[in-house]
Amino acid sequence: MYRTHNCGQLRAADIGQKITLAGWVQKSRNLGAMTFIDVRDRYGITQLVVGEGAEASLKEAADGLGREFVIQATGTVVERAAKNPKMATGDVEIALTELKVLSRADTPPFTIEENSDGGDDLRMKYRYLDLRRPPLQRNMMIRHRMAQSARGFLDREGFLEIETPFLIKSTPEGARDFVVPSRMNAGEFYALPQSPQTFKQLLMVSGYDRYFQIVRCFRDEDLRADRQPEFTQIDCEMSFVEQDDVLETFERMARFMFSETLGVEFGAEPFRRMPWSEAMARYGNDKPDLRFGMEIHELTDRAKSRDFAVFNDAEYIGAVCATGCADWTRKQIDELTEYVKRPQIGAKGLVWVRLDENGDVKSSVDKFYSAEDLQSWASAIGARQGDMIFVVSGGRKQSLRVLSELRLELGERLGLRDKTKFAPLWVVDFPLLEWDDETARFYAMHHPFTSPKPEDVALLDSDPGAVRANAYDFVVNGVEVGGGSIRIFEQELQARMFALLGFTPEAAQEQFGFLMNAFKFGAPPHGGIAFGFDRFCSLFGGSDSIRDYIAFPKNNSGRDVMIDAPAAVAKAQLDELCLVSTAE
Ligand code: ASP
């Protein structure tokens, strides 16, 4: 037997027992007469001690250990003289009697401890060593727990886990596809699924009325902190349901996961639901962070009346009240202004209005507005003495975007975005279509299988941009955790939708013929949702980066620097695939 216990297990109650541990040497300290060794595995760390009077060979073996050696250590559990309350095993140590090196290790390129001294790139290159560190091990455990709780919930609710293929034809999820050349079909390509969307709908036609899959999806997009070229979804679909049925089912799943994994309980009240248009107007964003208020207020009509050209020329003027910030210094205001002027946010400037505790009103536009004007803005916004108001103007869309970022940054600076608090929300009634100026055509906001709201179908011809969809997102703390829709299941409506999206009947048939044909053979009404599992995990773990929750992620250029992928392949391989080499 390699071990009787793990390295996080022993307590005072075990004192006197003879035990064997196996693990990695985190550190070893030779204090002359005594040697202390910390041995680590994924359960914790235990201190081993070679005391005075130990056999010379044992002392020698202990002093010969290097960091990350894999050892097997046998000894007796004894009470520790200097207890360490920070360690779960800190009441005891092991008086060593036998020590065996199972595997030697080179000096690791960075320290493998709670906080490592290694930079990002180095840790990515040696990901298998980084994964030994307790924070990453905790993340993998959270991920495992969450997957198990989702799977358990869905199983009990009668969902069947069914796998769908990875080598498929392009799915229209709006991103670029990764393609795979087919050797047996020279010159032709498979696409890797951006999601199992069409297959799960086909499964509904096949009568599997509750489906789920914890599944890898692939999208060839530019990467950001919360994006990876391959990521995991909890993908679900149900038949004979309306929007309320889907929201109710998955709200229960979310509650179960929060409760099981984090011990977080929400009250009996259903999660809040907010129409998309309201989210945009009040938060400038379709995934509002509801952990704090400070909503956006429109001031367009009110603020236009004087001779301030910047406002008078603006399509939209809006403001956010920074509660209790009247005492902000010039420097703080300038910093915030610089923040929203960064190219990613793109504000031209920031107007401020300060409501001093003594009743004075000061602003960066005092030249144009009287104290009464500014007071009237304040009362429209609900700002009080002691508050600061920040005003943004310009095009409507752009200004709302700036205000949304401004609000989030203020929330951050004021400490209102507490990672241990969770504010769940369903955003509903998304627009069905989104107009793109550049290509002068509509795109599906969610995907082309999303159904319009029955009461809006009449607008499909007259005002397609105003049609709302039976589409919903699950948002927590400003993070879009999941999204889905009720699907079109009528052939005729689906054909109309493809036409609106600019497909000729032939092109629609060629791309989606299999689905439209399937709908000819009895399609049930259906709908579903997919949760971004990596993001869900990082939310639960209180981190902004999904990378920390993926065992082997890619870096920002889509590379796996550990295995060095992607990489060139030999000419012979390309020839076999009928591909042409670009190499010299
Ligand atoms: N396939 C969709 C997505 O990946 C989710 C859904 O509509 O169920 O966003």
XYZ file of C-alpha atoms and ligand atoms in Angstrom:
593
model
C 0.000 0.000 0.000
C 1.470 3.361 -1.008
C -0.399 5.366 1.598
C -2.745 4.914 4.536
C -3.931 8.528 4.577
C -3.758 11.568 2.353
C -1.790 14.702 3.196
C -4.790 16.724 4.346
C -6.332 14.173 6.620
C -4.518 13.745 9.926
C -5.772 15.483 13.080
C -5.065 15.474 16.802
C -7.401 12.472 17.152
C -4.915 10.433 15.107
C -2.018 11.002 17.519
C -0.216 7.757 18.223
C -1.127 6.070 14.939
C 1.455 4.655 12.617
C 0.706 5.943 9.157
C 2.126 6.212 5.649
C 1.758 9.224 3.381
C 2.738 9.732 -0.240
C 3.100 13.057 -2.008
C 5.330 15.832 -3.277
C 7.952 17.640 -1.208
C 6.854 21.240 -0.968
C 9.830 22.211 1.103
C 12.428 20.738 3.375
C 14.323 22.586 6.124
C 17.431 21.253 7.729
C 17.737 22.931 11.132
C 20.855 21.060 12.145
C 19.718 18.384 14.542
C 16.233 18.262 13.050
C 14.804 18.268 9.531
C 11.251 19.359 8.680
C 9.582 18.360 5.440
C 6.233 19.570 4.100
C 4.631 16.886 1.977
C 1.758 17.879 -0.281
C -0.966 16.258 -2.326
C -4.270 17.593 -3.556
C -5.842 17.135 -0.145
C -3.392 19.268 1.796
C 0.009 19.487 3.415
C 1.416 17.554 6.354
C 4.653 18.256 8.220
C 7.128 15.423 8.595
C 9.932 15.611 11.114
C 13.201 13.782 11.503
C 14.077 14.378 15.134
C 17.225 14.346 17.175
C 18.542 10.840 17.579
C 17.126 9.608 14.278
C 19.157 7.063 12.406
C 21.895 8.640 10.325
C 20.595 7.087 7.100
C 17.123 8.530 7.650
C 18.516 11.975 8.385
C 20.664 11.731 5.277
C 17.715 10.701 3.112
C 15.628 13.579 4.485
C 18.367 16.099 3.838
C 18.804 14.813 0.299
C 15.253 15.646 -0.711
C 14.638 18.343 -3.281
C 11.512 20.304 -4.061
C 8.811 18.269 -5.821
C 10.440 14.892 -5.174
C 7.717 12.272 -4.819
C 8.133 10.454 -1.541
C 6.563 7.792 0.585
C 6.872 8.556 4.280
C 6.055 6.293 7.196
C 5.984 7.360 10.807
C 3.944 8.051 13.901
C 1.472 10.898 14.308
C 2.648 13.111 17.171
C 1.418 16.335 18.676
C 3.133 19.369 17.251
C 4.993 21.577 19.675
C 4.363 24.735 17.666
C 0.840 24.284 16.310
C -0.105 25.982 13.046
C -3.760 27.031 13.155
C -3.608 28.044 9.473
C -3.113 24.438 8.375
C -5.863 21.830 8.625
C -3.233 19.329 9.761
C -1.434 21.961 11.859
C -1.985 20.261 15.240
C 0.156 17.264 14.336
C 3.317 16.190 12.607
C 4.756 12.842 11.594
C 7.798 11.529 13.429
C 9.440 9.788 10.477
C 10.687 6.234 10.693
C 11.004 5.419 6.989
C 11.450 7.548 3.921
C 11.480 6.389 0.339
C 12.002 8.487 -2.768
C 9.529 7.281 -5.389
C 10.541 9.813 -7.988
C 13.165 12.540 -8.170
C 12.412 15.953 -9.629
C 14.363 18.690 -11.360
C 14.137 22.054 -9.678
C 10.727 23.378 -10.761
C 10.744 26.578 -12.858
C 8.559 28.356 -10.287
C 7.415 27.829 -6.723
C 4.493 25.474 -6.402
C 2.692 27.138 -3.547
C -0.505 29.051 -2.911
C 1.051 32.156 -4.500
C 3.603 31.265 -7.135
C 6.536 33.422 -8.191
C 6.131 32.291 -11.830
C 4.883 34.620 -14.568
C 1.833 33.754 -16.675
C 3.744 32.470 -19.689
C 6.015 30.250 -17.678
C 3.122 28.796 -15.734
C 1.228 28.096 -18.971
C 4.242 26.304 -20.418
C 4.428 24.114 -17.341
C 0.695 23.922 -16.816
C 0.967 20.446 -15.287
C 3.068 21.958 -12.495
C 0.792 24.972 -12.083
C -2.088 22.529 -11.714
C -0.363 21.188 -8.612
C -0.904 24.512 -6.850
C -3.757 24.641 -4.335
C -5.681 27.502 -6.041
C -5.905 25.613 -9.332
C -6.702 22.394 -7.550
C -9.571 24.152 -5.784
C -10.781 25.424 -9.161
C -10.760 21.949 -10.687
C -12.695 20.680 -7.685
C -15.314 23.448 -8.034
C -15.637 22.556 -11.692
C -16.086 18.895 -10.880
C -18.691 19.640 -8.180
C -20.631 21.901 -10.498
C -20.647 19.360 -13.321
C -21.825 16.671 -10.928
C -24.566 18.811 -9.443
C -25.867 19.854 -12.878
C -25.749 16.296 -14.133
C -27.480 14.962 -11.033
C -30.206 17.572 -11.220
C -30.883 17.002 -14.907
C -30.869 13.239 -14.486
C -33.445 13.449 -11.707
C -35.563 15.716 -13.916
C -35.625 13.082 -16.629
C -33.101 14.641 -19.028
C -31.130 12.170 -21.142
C -27.448 12.804 -21.748
C -26.890 12.233 -25.451
C -23.685 12.892 -27.353
C -23.712 14.661 -30.691
C -20.936 14.603 -33.289
C -17.901 16.879 -33.433
C -17.266 16.431 -37.139
C -20.203 18.248 -38.624
C -21.181 20.925 -41.089
C -21.030 24.575 -40.154
C -23.593 25.667 -37.488
C -24.809 29.230 -37.753
C -23.953 30.549 -34.321
C -22.419 33.728 -35.635
C -18.736 33.021 -35.128
C -16.127 31.580 -37.464
C -15.865 27.811 -37.701
C -12.833 25.666 -37.124
C -12.638 23.322 -40.072
C -11.141 19.860 -40.429
C -10.072 18.522 -43.826
C -11.522 15.183 -44.844
C -8.926 12.790 -46.270
C -11.556 10.438 -47.620
C -13.429 13.253 -49.311
C -10.661 15.209 -50.948
C -11.142 18.972 -50.932
C -14.028 18.821 -48.448
C -14.125 19.888 -44.842
C -15.971 19.192 -41.675
C -16.640 22.022 -39.262
C -16.304 21.620 -35.510
C -19.585 22.516 -33.779
C -20.001 26.030 -32.405
C -22.749 24.336 -30.398
C -24.900 21.226 -30.815
C -27.832 23.500 -31.713
C -29.154 21.745 -34.821
C -28.553 18.267 -33.420
C -30.427 18.952 -30.213
C -33.342 20.217 -32.267
C -33.220 17.055 -34.372
C -33.294 15.039 -31.140
C -36.551 16.791 -30.286
C -37.961 15.690 -33.652
C -36.795 12.193 -32.666
C -38.845 12.343 -29.500
C -36.101 12.690 -26.846
C -38.082 15.409 -25.167
C -35.484 16.251 -22.503
C -31.860 16.288 -23.645
C -28.666 17.568 -22.127
C -24.972 17.336 -22.747
C -21.922 18.806 -21.039
C -20.195 19.422 -24.286
C -17.190 21.050 -25.898
C -17.931 23.803 -28.417
C -15.508 25.458 -30.823
C -15.523 29.048 -32.064
C -12.755 30.704 -34.009
C -13.038 34.144 -32.450
C -10.562 36.708 -31.240
C -9.805 35.895 -27.643
C -10.382 37.871 -24.476
C -10.032 36.982 -20.837
C -13.426 35.295 -20.807
C -13.162 33.528 -24.176
C -11.449 30.368 -25.312
C -11.487 28.773 -28.780
C -12.812 25.608 -27.203
C -15.142 25.906 -24.273
C -17.778 23.844 -22.532
C -21.526 24.253 -22.429
C -24.225 22.613 -20.381
C -26.463 22.295 -23.394
C -30.149 21.516 -22.891
C -33.329 21.208 -24.923
C -36.932 20.376 -24.059
C -40.086 19.612 -26.033
C -43.654 20.731 -25.385
C -42.515 23.770 -23.455
C -43.035 27.488 -23.451
C -40.580 30.094 -22.271
C -41.858 29.972 -18.679
C -41.314 26.201 -18.496
C -37.706 26.550 -19.592
C -36.972 29.444 -17.236
C -38.614 27.667 -14.324
C -36.690 24.418 -14.896
C -33.301 26.068 -15.247
C -33.880 28.480 -12.440
C -34.304 25.423 -10.236
C -31.106 23.955 -11.675
C -29.192 27.170 -10.974
C -30.563 27.335 -7.411
C -29.576 23.712 -6.870
C -26.041 24.320 -8.127
C -25.613 27.457 -5.998
C -26.865 25.620 -2.957
C -24.901 22.385 -3.494
C -21.618 23.916 -4.537
C -21.466 27.183 -2.621
C -24.102 26.854 0.055
C -25.737 29.990 -1.368
C -29.525 30.113 -1.010
C -31.817 32.626 -2.674
C -35.182 33.615 -1.236
C -38.488 32.103 -2.321
C -39.087 34.976 -4.767
C -38.461 33.930 -8.382
C -35.322 35.379 -9.976
C -35.921 38.811 -11.390
C -36.914 39.067 -15.045
C -36.172 42.160 -17.091
C -37.001 42.883 -20.718
C -33.961 43.535 -22.880
C -35.116 47.080 -23.695
C -35.341 47.925 -19.993
C -31.878 46.490 -19.314
C -30.449 48.616 -22.112
C -32.162 51.828 -20.954
C -31.429 51.431 -17.238
C -28.007 49.803 -17.371
C -26.792 50.418 -20.933
C -26.115 46.730 -21.138
C -27.938 43.459 -21.850
C -26.224 41.784 -18.910
C -26.604 44.225 -16.042
C -24.818 43.737 -12.762
C -27.613 44.053 -10.217
C -25.454 43.809 -7.124
C -25.723 47.568 -6.944
C -28.005 50.385 -8.128
C -26.650 53.600 -9.625
C -28.810 53.224 -12.704
C -28.507 55.294 -15.849
C -30.960 58.189 -16.230
C -31.667 59.929 -19.486
C -31.359 63.723 -19.405
C -31.611 64.440 -23.132
C -34.566 66.835 -23.027
C -33.751 68.395 -19.698
C -30.076 69.151 -20.405
C -30.409 70.454 -23.939
C -32.028 73.789 -23.343
C -28.894 75.998 -22.795
C -26.024 76.933 -25.129
C -23.720 74.078 -24.435
C -23.035 72.912 -27.987
C -21.726 69.494 -26.951
C -25.081 68.639 -25.378
C -27.201 70.408 -27.951
C -25.643 68.400 -30.763
C -26.051 65.126 -28.937
C -28.632 62.507 -29.828
C -28.609 61.321 -26.230
C -27.537 62.647 -22.831
C -27.482 60.363 -19.827
C -26.130 60.327 -16.307
C -25.132 58.102 -13.455
C -25.208 59.189 -9.823
C -22.100 58.241 -7.855
C -23.624 57.954 -4.414
C -21.647 59.680 -1.670
C -18.837 60.782 -4.002
C -19.094 64.586 -3.599
C -15.803 64.509 -1.728
C -13.914 63.103 -4.694
C -10.722 64.969 -5.537
C -9.930 66.431 -8.913
C -7.449 63.595 -9.354
C -10.104 60.943 -8.781
C -12.390 62.596 -11.327
C -9.543 62.844 -13.842
C -8.692 59.183 -13.385
C -12.260 58.152 -14.028
C -12.381 60.437 -17.070
C -9.229 58.851 -18.461
C -10.726 55.432 -17.804
C -13.802 56.084 -19.954
C -11.713 57.793 -22.622
C -9.710 54.625 -23.259
C -10.194 53.492 -26.870
C -12.070 50.334 -25.809
C -14.730 52.535 -24.185
C -14.398 55.611 -26.334
C -15.924 58.475 -24.320
C -14.999 61.936 -25.499
C -15.215 63.397 -22.041
C -17.083 63.359 -18.788
C -19.191 66.172 -17.343
C -19.442 66.165 -13.556
C -21.861 67.810 -11.165
C -21.031 67.877 -7.455
C -23.758 68.211 -4.855
C -21.906 69.429 -1.785
C -23.139 68.573 1.692
C -23.721 72.289 2.379
C -26.156 72.588 -0.522
C -23.708 74.115 -3.025
C -23.728 72.766 -6.542
C -20.534 72.815 -8.616
C -19.931 71.395 -12.039
C -17.599 71.290 -15.004
C -20.303 73.064 -17.018
C -20.994 75.963 -14.600
C -20.541 78.362 -17.501
C -23.625 77.027 -19.222
C -25.966 75.929 -16.485
C -27.345 77.647 -13.415
C -27.469 75.985 -10.011
C -31.222 75.542 -10.585
C -30.585 73.706 -13.872
C -28.167 71.376 -12.187
C -30.528 70.844 -9.244
C -33.224 69.843 -11.676
C -30.935 67.183 -13.152
C -30.154 65.995 -9.654
C -33.786 65.599 -8.730
C -34.541 63.825 -12.028
C -31.805 61.339 -11.191
C -32.611 61.060 -7.505
C -29.183 62.420 -6.509
C -28.804 64.049 -3.119
C -26.398 66.287 -1.271
C -23.136 64.425 -0.920
C -23.440 62.762 -4.320
C -21.612 63.324 -7.585
C -23.277 63.066 -10.991
C -21.414 62.034 -14.132
C -22.957 62.972 -17.475
C -22.163 61.504 -20.887
C -23.479 62.654 -24.263
C -23.258 61.654 -27.924
C -24.932 58.992 -30.031
C -27.464 56.938 -28.064
C -25.831 53.546 -28.494
C -22.315 54.753 -27.845
C -23.316 56.903 -24.820
C -25.169 54.008 -23.208
C -22.128 51.855 -23.689
C -19.940 54.460 -21.994
C -22.430 54.910 -19.155
C -22.589 51.172 -18.677
C -18.794 50.951 -18.360
C -18.750 54.034 -16.149
C -21.333 52.529 -13.844
C -19.429 49.249 -13.565
C -16.151 51.038 -12.891
C -17.793 53.195 -10.222
C -19.240 50.049 -8.675
C -15.742 48.584 -8.660
C -14.143 51.683 -7.123
C -16.844 51.960 -4.481
C -16.470 48.282 -3.557
C -20.038 47.430 -4.572
C -19.156 44.401 -6.681
C -18.662 41.931 -3.864
C -17.641 38.557 -5.315
C -19.350 36.637 -2.544
C -22.761 38.158 -3.384
C -24.827 36.911 -6.304
C -27.545 38.787 -8.190
C -29.242 36.439 -10.674
C -31.441 37.785 -13.439
C -33.309 36.598 -16.514
C -33.058 39.059 -19.375
C -36.020 38.335 -21.671
C -37.645 39.657 -24.853
C -34.462 40.131 -26.839
C -34.913 41.580 -30.315
C -35.154 38.832 -32.921
C -32.905 40.620 -35.388
C -30.011 42.972 -35.300
C -29.278 45.377 -38.165
C -25.719 45.661 -39.394
C -24.914 48.948 -41.128
C -21.785 47.677 -42.807
C -23.360 44.767 -44.645
C -26.776 46.474 -44.713
C -28.698 43.425 -43.595
C -30.300 41.826 -40.572
C -28.597 39.166 -38.509
C -30.253 36.844 -36.017
C -29.541 38.236 -32.570
C -29.483 34.741 -31.058
C -29.587 32.294 -33.978
C -31.905 31.711 -36.955
C -33.961 29.048 -35.160
C -35.204 31.428 -32.470
C -38.919 32.102 -32.645
C -40.456 35.559 -32.726
C -43.000 36.370 -30.047
C -46.393 35.348 -31.477
C -47.764 38.848 -30.865
C -44.911 40.351 -32.921
C -45.083 38.023 -35.938
C -47.217 40.565 -37.799
C -44.271 42.996 -37.693
C -41.956 40.586 -39.524
C -42.785 42.225 -42.848
C -43.442 45.824 -41.810
C -40.803 46.449 -39.130
C -38.536 43.423 -38.643
C -36.167 45.327 -36.370
C -38.964 45.780 -33.813
C -39.840 42.094 -33.558
C -39.094 40.625 -30.152
C -37.974 37.039 -29.740
C -38.783 34.333 -27.255
C -35.131 34.505 -26.293
C -33.608 34.816 -22.847
C -30.265 35.076 -21.108
C -29.366 34.026 -17.597
C -27.194 36.752 -16.117
C -25.423 36.801 -12.765
C -23.365 39.762 -11.520
C -23.029 41.208 -15.005
C -21.909 37.907 -16.501
C -23.939 36.170 -19.185
C -23.961 32.666 -17.831
C -26.492 31.142 -20.200
C -28.784 31.857 -23.092
C -31.446 30.177 -25.134
C -34.761 30.494 -26.848
C -38.011 28.901 -27.841
C -37.454 27.619 -31.360
C -39.335 27.932 -34.576
C -40.898 24.540 -35.289
C -43.106 25.488 -38.221
C -41.466 25.020 -41.645
C -43.146 28.048 -43.103
C -42.030 30.447 -40.377
C -38.514 29.024 -40.539
C -38.417 29.656 -44.294
C -39.584 33.242 -43.698
C -36.874 33.726 -41.136
C -34.175 32.503 -43.509
C -35.503 34.886 -46.170
C -35.305 37.819 -43.712
C -31.712 36.861 -43.014
C -30.944 37.126 -46.703
C -30.861 33.447 -47.631
C -32.268 32.467 -51.016
C -34.509 29.384 -50.722
C -31.724 27.387 -52.417
C -29.052 28.601 -49.997
C -31.302 27.868 -47.016
C -31.988 24.394 -48.381
C -28.332 23.764 -48.973
C -27.261 24.844 -45.467
C -30.200 23.795 -43.337
C -32.125 21.410 -45.581
C -31.636 18.563 -43.117
C -33.368 20.506 -40.358
C -36.176 21.862 -42.522
C -36.790 18.410 -43.947
C -36.878 16.941 -40.447
C -39.546 19.490 -39.554
C -41.730 17.967 -42.304
C -42.024 14.773 -40.268
C -43.683 16.037 -37.130
C -41.682 18.559 -35.094
C -42.847 19.186 -31.521
C -42.786 22.708 -30.099
C -39.440 22.988 -28.344
C -36.926 25.282 -26.739
C -33.794 25.199 -24.679
C -30.802 26.879 -23.225
C -27.040 26.494 -23.003
C -24.910 27.552 -20.055
C -21.319 28.628 -20.575
C -19.896 26.151 -18.136
C -16.379 27.605 -17.848
C -17.813 31.037 -17.104
C -20.294 29.579 -14.655
C -17.359 27.972 -12.830
C -15.301 31.168 -12.736
C -18.322 33.041 -11.402
C -18.710 30.492 -8.621
C -15.001 30.691 -7.903
C -15.041 34.499 -7.762
C -12.636 34.984 -10.664
C -12.867 36.954 -13.902
C -10.820 34.519 -15.927
C -12.307 31.316 -17.286
C -8.776 30.101 -17.969
C -8.259 29.390 -14.296
C -11.106 26.869 -14.464
C -9.916 24.971 -17.539
C -7.208 22.394 -16.933
C -5.376 23.021 -20.209
C -6.452 26.361 -21.691
C -5.120 28.270 -24.684
C -3.394 31.629 -24.369
C -4.597 34.917 -25.912
C -3.288 33.978 -29.342
C -5.143 30.687 -29.220
C -1.951 28.729 -28.565
C -1.326 25.884 -26.213
C 2.247 26.809 -25.307
C 2.730 23.598 -23.345
C 2.271 21.211 -26.264
C 3.125 23.963 -28.768
C -0.050 23.866 -30.812
C -1.060 24.786 -33.417
C 1.948 23.584 -35.389
C 2.919 22.956 -38.987
C 2.433 19.433 -40.325
C 4.593 17.485 -42.738
C 4.104 17.950 -46.457
C 3.193 14.285 -46.842
C 0.317 14.774 -44.417
C -0.890 17.820 -46.326
C -0.699 15.937 -49.609
C -2.777 13.152 -48.167
C -5.373 15.723 -47.151
C -5.134 17.408 -50.548
C -3.966 20.638 -48.898
C -1.207 22.838 -50.205
C 1.764 23.705 -48.033
C 2.695 27.358 -47.605
C 6.071 26.429 -46.125
C 9.271 27.046 -48.122
N -26.935 27.097 -29.037
C -27.152 28.300 -28.293
C -25.817 28.931 -27.924
O -24.780 28.290 -27.980
C -27.904 28.099 -27.032
C -29.325 27.726 -27.251
O -30.043 28.431 -27.974
O -29.765 26.741 -26.651
O -25.788 30.082 -27.538
